[in-house]
PDB file of C-alpha atoms in Angstrom:
ATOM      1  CA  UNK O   1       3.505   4.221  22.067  1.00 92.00           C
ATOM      2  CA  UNK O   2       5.573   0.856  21.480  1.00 95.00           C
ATOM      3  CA  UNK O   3       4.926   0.862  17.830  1.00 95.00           C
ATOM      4  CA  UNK O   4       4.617   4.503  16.569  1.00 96.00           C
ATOM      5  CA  UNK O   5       7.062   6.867  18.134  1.00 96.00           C
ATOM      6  CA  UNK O   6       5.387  10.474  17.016  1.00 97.00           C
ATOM      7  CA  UNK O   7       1.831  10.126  18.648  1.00 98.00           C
ATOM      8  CA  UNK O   8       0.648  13.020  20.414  1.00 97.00           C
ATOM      9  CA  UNK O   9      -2.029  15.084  21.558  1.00 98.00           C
ATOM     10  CA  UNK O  10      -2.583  18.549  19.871  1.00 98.00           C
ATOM     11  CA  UNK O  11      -4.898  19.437  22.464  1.00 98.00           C
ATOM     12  CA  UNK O  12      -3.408  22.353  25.658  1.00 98.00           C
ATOM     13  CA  UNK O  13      -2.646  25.265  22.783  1.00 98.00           C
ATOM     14  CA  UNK O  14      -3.679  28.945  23.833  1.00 98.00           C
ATOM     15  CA  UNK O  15      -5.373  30.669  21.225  1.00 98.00           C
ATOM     16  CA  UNK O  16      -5.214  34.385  20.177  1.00 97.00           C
ATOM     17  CA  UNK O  17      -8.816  34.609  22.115  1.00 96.00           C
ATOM     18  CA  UNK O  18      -7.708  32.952  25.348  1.00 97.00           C
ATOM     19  CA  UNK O  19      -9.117  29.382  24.492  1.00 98.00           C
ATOM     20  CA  UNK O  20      -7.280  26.478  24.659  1.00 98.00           C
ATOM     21  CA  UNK O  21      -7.038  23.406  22.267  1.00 98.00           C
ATOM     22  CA  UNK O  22      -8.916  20.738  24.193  1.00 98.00           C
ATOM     23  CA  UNK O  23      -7.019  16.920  25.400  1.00 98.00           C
ATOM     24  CA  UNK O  24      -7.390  13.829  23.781  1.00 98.00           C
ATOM     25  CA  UNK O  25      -9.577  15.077  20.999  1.00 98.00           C
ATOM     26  CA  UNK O  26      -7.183  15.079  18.200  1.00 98.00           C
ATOM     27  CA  UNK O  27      -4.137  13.601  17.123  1.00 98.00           C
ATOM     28  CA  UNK O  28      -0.988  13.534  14.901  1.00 98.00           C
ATOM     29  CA  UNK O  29       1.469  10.489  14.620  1.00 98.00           C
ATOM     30  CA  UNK O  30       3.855   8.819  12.187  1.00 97.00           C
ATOM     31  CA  UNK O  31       2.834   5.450  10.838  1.00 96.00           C
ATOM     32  CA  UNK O  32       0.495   3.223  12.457  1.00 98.00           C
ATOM     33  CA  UNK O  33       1.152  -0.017  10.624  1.00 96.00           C
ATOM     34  CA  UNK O  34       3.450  -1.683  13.762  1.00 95.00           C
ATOM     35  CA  UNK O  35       1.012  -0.877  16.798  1.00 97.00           C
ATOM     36  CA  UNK O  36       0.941  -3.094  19.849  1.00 97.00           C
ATOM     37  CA  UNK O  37      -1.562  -4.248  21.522  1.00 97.00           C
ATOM     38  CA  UNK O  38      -0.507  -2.148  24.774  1.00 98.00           C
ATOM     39  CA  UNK O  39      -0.818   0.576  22.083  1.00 98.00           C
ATOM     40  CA  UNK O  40      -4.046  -0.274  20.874  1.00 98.00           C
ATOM     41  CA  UNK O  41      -5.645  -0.496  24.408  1.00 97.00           C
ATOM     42  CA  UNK O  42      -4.596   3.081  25.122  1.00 97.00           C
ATOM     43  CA  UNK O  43      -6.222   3.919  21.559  1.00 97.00           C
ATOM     44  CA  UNK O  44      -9.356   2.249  23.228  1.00 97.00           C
ATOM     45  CA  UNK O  45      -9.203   3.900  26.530  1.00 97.00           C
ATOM     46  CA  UNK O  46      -9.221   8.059  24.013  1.00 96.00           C
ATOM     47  CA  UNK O  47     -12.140   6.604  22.246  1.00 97.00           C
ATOM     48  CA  UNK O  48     -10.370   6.532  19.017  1.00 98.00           C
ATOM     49  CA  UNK O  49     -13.439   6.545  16.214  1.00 98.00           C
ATOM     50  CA  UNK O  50     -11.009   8.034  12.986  1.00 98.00           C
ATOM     51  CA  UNK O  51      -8.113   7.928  11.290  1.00 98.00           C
ATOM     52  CA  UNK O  52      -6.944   9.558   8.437  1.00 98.00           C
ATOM     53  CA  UNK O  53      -3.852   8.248   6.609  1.00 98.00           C
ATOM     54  CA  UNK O  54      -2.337  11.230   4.301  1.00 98.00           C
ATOM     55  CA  UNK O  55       0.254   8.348   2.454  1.00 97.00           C
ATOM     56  CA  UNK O  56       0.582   7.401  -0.990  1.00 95.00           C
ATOM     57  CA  UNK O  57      -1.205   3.869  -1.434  1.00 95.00           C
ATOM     58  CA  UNK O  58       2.528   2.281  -2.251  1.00 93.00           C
ATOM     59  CA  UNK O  59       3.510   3.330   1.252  1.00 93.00           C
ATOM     60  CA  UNK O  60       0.347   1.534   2.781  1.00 96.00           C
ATOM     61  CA  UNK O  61       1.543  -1.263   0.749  1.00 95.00           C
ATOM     62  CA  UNK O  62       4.904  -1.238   1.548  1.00 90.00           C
ATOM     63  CA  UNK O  63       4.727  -0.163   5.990  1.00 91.00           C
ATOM     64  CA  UNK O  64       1.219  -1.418   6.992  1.00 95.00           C
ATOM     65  CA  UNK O  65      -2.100   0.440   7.836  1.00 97.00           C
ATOM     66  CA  UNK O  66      -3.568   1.091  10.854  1.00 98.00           C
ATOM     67  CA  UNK O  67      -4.772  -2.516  12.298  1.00 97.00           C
ATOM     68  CA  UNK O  68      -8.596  -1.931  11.888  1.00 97.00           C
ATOM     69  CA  UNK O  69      -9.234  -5.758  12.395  1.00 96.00           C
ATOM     70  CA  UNK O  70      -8.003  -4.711  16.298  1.00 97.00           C
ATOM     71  CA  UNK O  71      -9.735  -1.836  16.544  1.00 96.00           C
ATOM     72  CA  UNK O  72     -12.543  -0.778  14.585  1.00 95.00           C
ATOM     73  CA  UNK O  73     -11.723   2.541  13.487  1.00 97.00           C
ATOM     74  CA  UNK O  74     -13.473   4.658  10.400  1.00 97.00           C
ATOM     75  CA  UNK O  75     -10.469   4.949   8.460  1.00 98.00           C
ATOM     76  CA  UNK O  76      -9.720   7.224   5.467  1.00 98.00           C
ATOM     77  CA  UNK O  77      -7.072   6.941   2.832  1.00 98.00           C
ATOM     78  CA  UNK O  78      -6.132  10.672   1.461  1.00 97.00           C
ATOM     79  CA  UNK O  79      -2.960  10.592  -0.442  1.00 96.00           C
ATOM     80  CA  UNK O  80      -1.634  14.555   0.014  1.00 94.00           C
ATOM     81  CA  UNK O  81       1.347  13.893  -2.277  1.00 89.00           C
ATOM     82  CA  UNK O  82       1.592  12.387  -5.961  1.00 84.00           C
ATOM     83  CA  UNK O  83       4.955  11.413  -4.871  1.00 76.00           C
ATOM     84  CA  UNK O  84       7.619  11.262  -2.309  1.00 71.00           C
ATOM     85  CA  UNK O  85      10.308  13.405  -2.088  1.00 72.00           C
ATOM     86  CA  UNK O  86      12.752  11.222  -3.228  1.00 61.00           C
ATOM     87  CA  UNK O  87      11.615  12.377  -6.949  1.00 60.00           C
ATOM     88  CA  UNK O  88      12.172  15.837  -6.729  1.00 63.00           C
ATOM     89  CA  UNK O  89      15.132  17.526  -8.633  1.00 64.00           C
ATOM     90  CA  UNK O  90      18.557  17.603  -7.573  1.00 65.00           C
ATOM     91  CA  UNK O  91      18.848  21.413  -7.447  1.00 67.00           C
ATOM     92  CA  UNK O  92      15.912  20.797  -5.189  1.00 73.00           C
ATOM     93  CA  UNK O  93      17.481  18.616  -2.910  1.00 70.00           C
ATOM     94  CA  UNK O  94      20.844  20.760  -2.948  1.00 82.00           C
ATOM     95  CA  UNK O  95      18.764  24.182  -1.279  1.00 89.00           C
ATOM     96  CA  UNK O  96      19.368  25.022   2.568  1.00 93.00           C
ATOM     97  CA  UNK O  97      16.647  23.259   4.893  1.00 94.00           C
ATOM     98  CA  UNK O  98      14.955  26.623   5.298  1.00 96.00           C
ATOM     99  CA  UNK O  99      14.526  26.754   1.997  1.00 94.00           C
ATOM    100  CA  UNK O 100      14.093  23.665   0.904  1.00 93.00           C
ATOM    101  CA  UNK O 101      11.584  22.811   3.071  1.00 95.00           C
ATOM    102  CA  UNK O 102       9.880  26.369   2.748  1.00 96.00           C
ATOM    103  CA  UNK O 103       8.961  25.490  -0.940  1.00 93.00           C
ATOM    104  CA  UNK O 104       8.401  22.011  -0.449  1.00 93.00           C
ATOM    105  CA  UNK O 105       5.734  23.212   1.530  1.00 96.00           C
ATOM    106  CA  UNK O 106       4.358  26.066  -0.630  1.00 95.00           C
ATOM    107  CA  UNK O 107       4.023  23.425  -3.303  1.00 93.00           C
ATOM    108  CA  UNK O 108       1.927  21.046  -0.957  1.00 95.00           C
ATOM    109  CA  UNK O 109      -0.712  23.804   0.206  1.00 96.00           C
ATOM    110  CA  UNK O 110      -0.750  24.804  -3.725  1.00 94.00           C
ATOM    111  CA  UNK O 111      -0.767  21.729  -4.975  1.00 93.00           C
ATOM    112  CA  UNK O 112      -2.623  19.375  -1.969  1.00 95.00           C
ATOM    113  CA  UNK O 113      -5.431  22.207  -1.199  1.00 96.00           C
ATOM    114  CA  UNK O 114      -8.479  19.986  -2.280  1.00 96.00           C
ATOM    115  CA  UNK O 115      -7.034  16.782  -0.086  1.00 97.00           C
ATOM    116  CA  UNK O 116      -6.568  19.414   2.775  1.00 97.00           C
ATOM    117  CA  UNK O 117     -10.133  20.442   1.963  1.00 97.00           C
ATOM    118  CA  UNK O 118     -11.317  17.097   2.551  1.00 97.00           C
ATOM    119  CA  UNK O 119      -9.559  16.348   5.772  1.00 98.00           C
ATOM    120  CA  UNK O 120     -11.566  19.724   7.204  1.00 97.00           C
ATOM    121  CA  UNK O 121     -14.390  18.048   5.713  1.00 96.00           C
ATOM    122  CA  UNK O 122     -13.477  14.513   7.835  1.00 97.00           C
ATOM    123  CA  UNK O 123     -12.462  15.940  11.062  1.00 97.00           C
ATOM    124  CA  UNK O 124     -15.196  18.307  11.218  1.00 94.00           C
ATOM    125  CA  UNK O 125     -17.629  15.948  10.339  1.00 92.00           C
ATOM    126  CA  UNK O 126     -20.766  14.711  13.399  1.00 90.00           C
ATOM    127  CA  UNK O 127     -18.937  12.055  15.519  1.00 92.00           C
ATOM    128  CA  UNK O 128     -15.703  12.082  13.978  1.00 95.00           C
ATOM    129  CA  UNK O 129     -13.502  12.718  17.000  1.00 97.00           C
ATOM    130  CA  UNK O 130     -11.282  11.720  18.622  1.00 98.00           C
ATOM    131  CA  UNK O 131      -9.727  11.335  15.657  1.00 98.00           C
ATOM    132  CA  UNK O 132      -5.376  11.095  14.623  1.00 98.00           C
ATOM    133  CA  UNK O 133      -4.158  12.041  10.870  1.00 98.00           C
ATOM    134  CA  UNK O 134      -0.703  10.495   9.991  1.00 98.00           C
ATOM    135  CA  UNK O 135       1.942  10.077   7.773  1.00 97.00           C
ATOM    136  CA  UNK O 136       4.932   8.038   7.190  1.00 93.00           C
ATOM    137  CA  UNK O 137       7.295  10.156  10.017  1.00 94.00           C
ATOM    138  CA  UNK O 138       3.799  12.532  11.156  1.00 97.00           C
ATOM    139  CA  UNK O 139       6.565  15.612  10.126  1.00 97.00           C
ATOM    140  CA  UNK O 140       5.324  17.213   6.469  1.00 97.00           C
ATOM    141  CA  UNK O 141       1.932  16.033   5.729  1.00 98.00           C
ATOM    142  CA  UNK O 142       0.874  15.614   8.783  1.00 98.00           C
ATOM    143  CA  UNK O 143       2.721  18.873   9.558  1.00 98.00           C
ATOM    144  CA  UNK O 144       1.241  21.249   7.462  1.00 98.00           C
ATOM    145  CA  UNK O 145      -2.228  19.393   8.224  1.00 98.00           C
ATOM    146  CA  UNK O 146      -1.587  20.620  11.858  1.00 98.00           C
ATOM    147  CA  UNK O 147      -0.854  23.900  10.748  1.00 98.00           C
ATOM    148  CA  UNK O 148      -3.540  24.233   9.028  1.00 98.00           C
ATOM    149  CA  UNK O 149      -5.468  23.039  11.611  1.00 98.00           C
ATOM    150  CA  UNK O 150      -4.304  24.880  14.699  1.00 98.00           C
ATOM    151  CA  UNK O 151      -4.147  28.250  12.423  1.00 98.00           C
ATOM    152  CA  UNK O 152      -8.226  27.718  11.020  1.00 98.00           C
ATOM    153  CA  UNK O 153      -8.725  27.291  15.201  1.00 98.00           C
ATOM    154  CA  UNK O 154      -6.481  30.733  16.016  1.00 98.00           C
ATOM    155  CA  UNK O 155      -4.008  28.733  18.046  1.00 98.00           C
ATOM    156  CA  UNK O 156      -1.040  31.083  18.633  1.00 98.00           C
ATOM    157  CA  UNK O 157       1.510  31.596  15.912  1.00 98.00           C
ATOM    158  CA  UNK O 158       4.584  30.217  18.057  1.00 97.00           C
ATOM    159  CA  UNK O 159       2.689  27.396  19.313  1.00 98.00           C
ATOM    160  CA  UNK O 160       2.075  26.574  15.946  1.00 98.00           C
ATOM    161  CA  UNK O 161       5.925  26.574  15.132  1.00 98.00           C
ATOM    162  CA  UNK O 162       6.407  24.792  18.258  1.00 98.00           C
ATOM    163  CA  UNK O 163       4.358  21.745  17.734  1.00 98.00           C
ATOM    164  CA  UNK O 164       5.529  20.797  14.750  1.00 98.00           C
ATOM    165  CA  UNK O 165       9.456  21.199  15.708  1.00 97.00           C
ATOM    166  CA  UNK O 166       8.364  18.579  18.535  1.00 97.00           C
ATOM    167  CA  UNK O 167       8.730  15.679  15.477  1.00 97.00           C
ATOM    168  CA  UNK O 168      12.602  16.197  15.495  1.00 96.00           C
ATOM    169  CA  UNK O 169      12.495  14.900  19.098  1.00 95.00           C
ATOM    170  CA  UNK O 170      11.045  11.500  17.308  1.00 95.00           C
ATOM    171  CA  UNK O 171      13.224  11.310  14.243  1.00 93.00           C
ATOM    172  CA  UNK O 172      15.997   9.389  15.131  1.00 93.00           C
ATOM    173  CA  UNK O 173      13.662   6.419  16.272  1.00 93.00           C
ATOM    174  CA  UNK O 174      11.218   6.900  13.012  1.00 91.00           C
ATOM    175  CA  UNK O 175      14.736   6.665  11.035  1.00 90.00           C
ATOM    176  CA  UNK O 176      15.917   3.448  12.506  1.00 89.00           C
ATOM    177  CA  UNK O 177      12.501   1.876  12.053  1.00 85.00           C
ATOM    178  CA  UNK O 178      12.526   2.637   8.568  1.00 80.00           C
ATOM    179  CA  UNK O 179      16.316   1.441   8.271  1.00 84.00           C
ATOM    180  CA  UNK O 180      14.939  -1.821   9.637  1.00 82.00           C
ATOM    181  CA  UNK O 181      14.299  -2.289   5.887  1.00 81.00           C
ATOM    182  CA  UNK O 182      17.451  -2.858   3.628  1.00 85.00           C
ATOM    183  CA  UNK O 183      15.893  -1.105   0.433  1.00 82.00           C
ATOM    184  CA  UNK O 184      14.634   1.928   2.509  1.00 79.00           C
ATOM    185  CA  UNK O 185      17.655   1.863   4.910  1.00 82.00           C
ATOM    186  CA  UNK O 186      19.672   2.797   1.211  1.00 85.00           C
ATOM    187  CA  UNK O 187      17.264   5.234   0.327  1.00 81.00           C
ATOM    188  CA  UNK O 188      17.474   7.154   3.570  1.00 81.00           C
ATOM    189  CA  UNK O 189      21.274   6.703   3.530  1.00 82.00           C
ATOM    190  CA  UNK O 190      21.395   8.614   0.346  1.00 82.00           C
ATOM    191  CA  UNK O 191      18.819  11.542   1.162  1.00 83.00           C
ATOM    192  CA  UNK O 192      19.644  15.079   2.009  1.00 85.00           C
ATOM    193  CA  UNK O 193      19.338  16.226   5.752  1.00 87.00           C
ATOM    194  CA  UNK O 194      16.892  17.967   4.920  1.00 89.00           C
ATOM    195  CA  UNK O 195      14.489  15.499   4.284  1.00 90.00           C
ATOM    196  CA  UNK O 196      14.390  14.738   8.174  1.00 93.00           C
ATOM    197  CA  UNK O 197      14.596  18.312   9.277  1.00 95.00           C
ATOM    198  CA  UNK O 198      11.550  19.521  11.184  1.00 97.00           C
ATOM    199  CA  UNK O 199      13.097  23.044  10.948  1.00 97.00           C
ATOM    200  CA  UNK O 200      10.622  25.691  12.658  1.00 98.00           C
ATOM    201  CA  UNK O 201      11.752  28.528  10.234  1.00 98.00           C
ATOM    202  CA  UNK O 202      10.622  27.127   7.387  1.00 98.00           C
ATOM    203  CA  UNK O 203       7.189  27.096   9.239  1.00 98.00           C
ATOM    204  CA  UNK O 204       7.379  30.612  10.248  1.00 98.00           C
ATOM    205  CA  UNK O 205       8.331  31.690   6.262  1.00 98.00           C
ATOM    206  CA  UNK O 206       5.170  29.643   5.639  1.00 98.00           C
ATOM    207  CA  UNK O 207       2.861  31.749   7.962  1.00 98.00           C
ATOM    208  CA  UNK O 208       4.431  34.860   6.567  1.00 98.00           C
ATOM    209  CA  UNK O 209       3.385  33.987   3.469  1.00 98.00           C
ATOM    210  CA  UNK O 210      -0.119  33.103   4.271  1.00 98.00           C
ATOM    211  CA  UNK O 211      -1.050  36.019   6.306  1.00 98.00           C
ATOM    212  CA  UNK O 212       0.262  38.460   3.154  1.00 98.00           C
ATOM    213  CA  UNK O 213      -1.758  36.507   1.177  1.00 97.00           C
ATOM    214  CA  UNK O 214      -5.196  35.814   2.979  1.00 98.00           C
ATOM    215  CA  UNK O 215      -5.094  37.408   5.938  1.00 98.00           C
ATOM    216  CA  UNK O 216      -5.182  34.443   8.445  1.00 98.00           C
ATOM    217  CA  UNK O 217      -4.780  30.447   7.898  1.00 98.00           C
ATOM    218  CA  UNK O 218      -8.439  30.104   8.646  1.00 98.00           C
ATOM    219  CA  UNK O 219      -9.250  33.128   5.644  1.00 98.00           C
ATOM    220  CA  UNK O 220      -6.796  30.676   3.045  1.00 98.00           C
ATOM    221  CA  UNK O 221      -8.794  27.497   4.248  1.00 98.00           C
ATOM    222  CA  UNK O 222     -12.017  28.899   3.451  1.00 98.00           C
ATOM    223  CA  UNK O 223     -10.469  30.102   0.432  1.00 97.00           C
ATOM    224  CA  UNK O 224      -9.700  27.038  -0.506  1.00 97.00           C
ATOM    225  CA  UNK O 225     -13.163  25.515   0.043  1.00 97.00           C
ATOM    226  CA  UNK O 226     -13.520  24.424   3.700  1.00 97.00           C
ATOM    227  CA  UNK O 227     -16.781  25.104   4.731  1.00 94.00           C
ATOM    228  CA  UNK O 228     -18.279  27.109   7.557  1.00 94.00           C
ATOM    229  CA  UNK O 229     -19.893  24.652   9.166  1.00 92.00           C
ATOM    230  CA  UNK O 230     -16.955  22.545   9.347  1.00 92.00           C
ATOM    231  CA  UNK O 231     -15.127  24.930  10.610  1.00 95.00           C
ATOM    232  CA  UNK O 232     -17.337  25.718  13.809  1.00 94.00           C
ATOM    233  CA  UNK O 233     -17.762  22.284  14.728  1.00 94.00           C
ATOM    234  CA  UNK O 234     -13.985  22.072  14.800  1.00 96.00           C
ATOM    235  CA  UNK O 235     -14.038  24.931  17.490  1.00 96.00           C
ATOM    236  CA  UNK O 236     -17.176  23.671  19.166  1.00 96.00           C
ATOM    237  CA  UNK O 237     -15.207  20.303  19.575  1.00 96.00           C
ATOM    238  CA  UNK O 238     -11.582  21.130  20.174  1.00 98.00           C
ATOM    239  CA  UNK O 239     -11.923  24.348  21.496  1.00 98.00           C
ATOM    240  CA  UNK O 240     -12.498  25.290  25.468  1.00 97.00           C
ATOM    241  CA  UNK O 241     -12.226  28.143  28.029  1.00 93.00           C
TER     242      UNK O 241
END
C-alpha cells in the first residue's frame, strides 16, 4: 500500500486443529484516510465489501476516513477507546513496556468488551467479508481485535503473538506520517516509547491471563456476549483444511 503502511492479510495461520486461517478474507491496517488510487484498485481486485474503523470520531476528523466515495464500502464507525493514550496518568506512562502495555490492554478488553462484541457481530455477519478493521497505527485496537479474533478461531498461541509484533516492522513509517503534522509531530515527540512498542510479551501476559480466567479466548468472547452463530460463520468463512 502507497497510503497505509500496516495492511495485511491475517489469513495462512495454523490452528490448534490443523486448519489454517484462509487469504484475502480479512484484514488489519493502520489508517485508511490517505489511500491511492493504485491502493484502492488492489482493494477492488480482494473484493473489499467492509470496513470497520475502531477510532475515536476526533481522529476521523482530524486523519481522514476510508474514501467510500472511491470505493463503495459498508463502513462502520466503533470507537474502542473513550480516549487516547495521551490522557492516561503519568505513573502510567512511567511503567516498563511490558507492563505498561499489559494493563493498557487489560483495561481495553474490560473496559471495550461490548464494542468488541459488536465487531464479532459485524464480521460475522452474511456477506460481510472480505472485510479490514483499523486503527490509527493498526497496533492496539486493532491488535487486541486480532487477538481476539485469531484466539475465538483457535489460531495457535505464538502465531497470535507473532502477528501482532509484525506492526513494529511498520512503525517508523506510521510515525513519520503522523509527524507530517506539526501539532501531532509534538505530541509524538513527547510520548513514552512505549506508546509505539508492539512488544509480544505483553501479548503473551495477556493470553495468560485469559486462559486462567475463561479457559480459552473464544470461552471470554462468548462470555462477553458474542454469539454462537457468529462465531461459526467466522470459522465457516476464514477457516480451511
Amino acid at each position: 500500500m502507497e497510503g497505509a503502511f500496516n495492511f495485511r492479510d491475517l489469513g495462512g495461520y495454523p490452528t490448534t486443529d490443523g486448519r489454517t486461517t484462509k487469504w484475502r478474507t480479512l484484514f488489519r491496517s493502520d489508517g485508511l484516510g490517505e489511500l491511492s488510487d493504485t491502493d484502492l484498485e488492489c482493494l477492488r481486485a480482494i473484493g473489499l465489501r467492509r470496513v470497520i474503523d475502531l477510532r475515536l470520531e476526533r481522529e476521523i476528523a482530524e486523519r481522514g476516513r476510508f474514501p467510500v466515495d472511491k470505493h463503495a464500502v459498508e463502513f462502520h464507525h466503533l470507537s474502542i477507546l473513550d480516549q487516547t493514550w495521551d490522557n492516561f496518568g503519568e505513573d502510567i506512562k512511567r511503567l516498563p513496556v511490558t507492563e505498561f502495555l499489559h494493563r493498557a490492554y487489560s483495561s481495553m478488553l474490560r473496559d471495550g468488551a461490548p464494542k468488541f462484541v459488536e465487531a464479532f457481530h459485524l464480521l460475522g455477519s452474511p456477506d460481510a467479508l472480505p472485510a479490514v478493521f483499523h486503527c490509527a497505527a493498526g497496533k492496539d485496537r486493532t491488535g487486541i481485535l486480532a487477538v481476539l479474533v485469531l484466539g475465538a478461531l483457535g489460531v495457535e498461541r505464538e502465531s497470535i503473538v507473532a502477528d501482532y509484533a509484525l506492526t513494529s516492522r511498520a512503525m517508523s513509517s506510521i510515525l513519520a506520517r503522523l509527524s507530517s503534522n506539526p501539532e501531532r509531530a509534538a505530541k509524538i515527540s513527547q510520548a513514552p516509547p512505549s506508546f509505539f512498542a508492539a512488544d509480544g510479551d505483553a501479548i503473551r501476559l495477556l493470553l495468560d491471563d485469559i486462559e486462567r480466567t475463561h479457559g480459552s479466548v473464544r470461552a471470554m468472547v462468548l462470555a462477553f456476549g458474542v454469539d454462537e452463530a457468529s462465531l461459526v460463520r467466522l470459522e465457516e468463512h476464514l477457516l480451511v483444511g
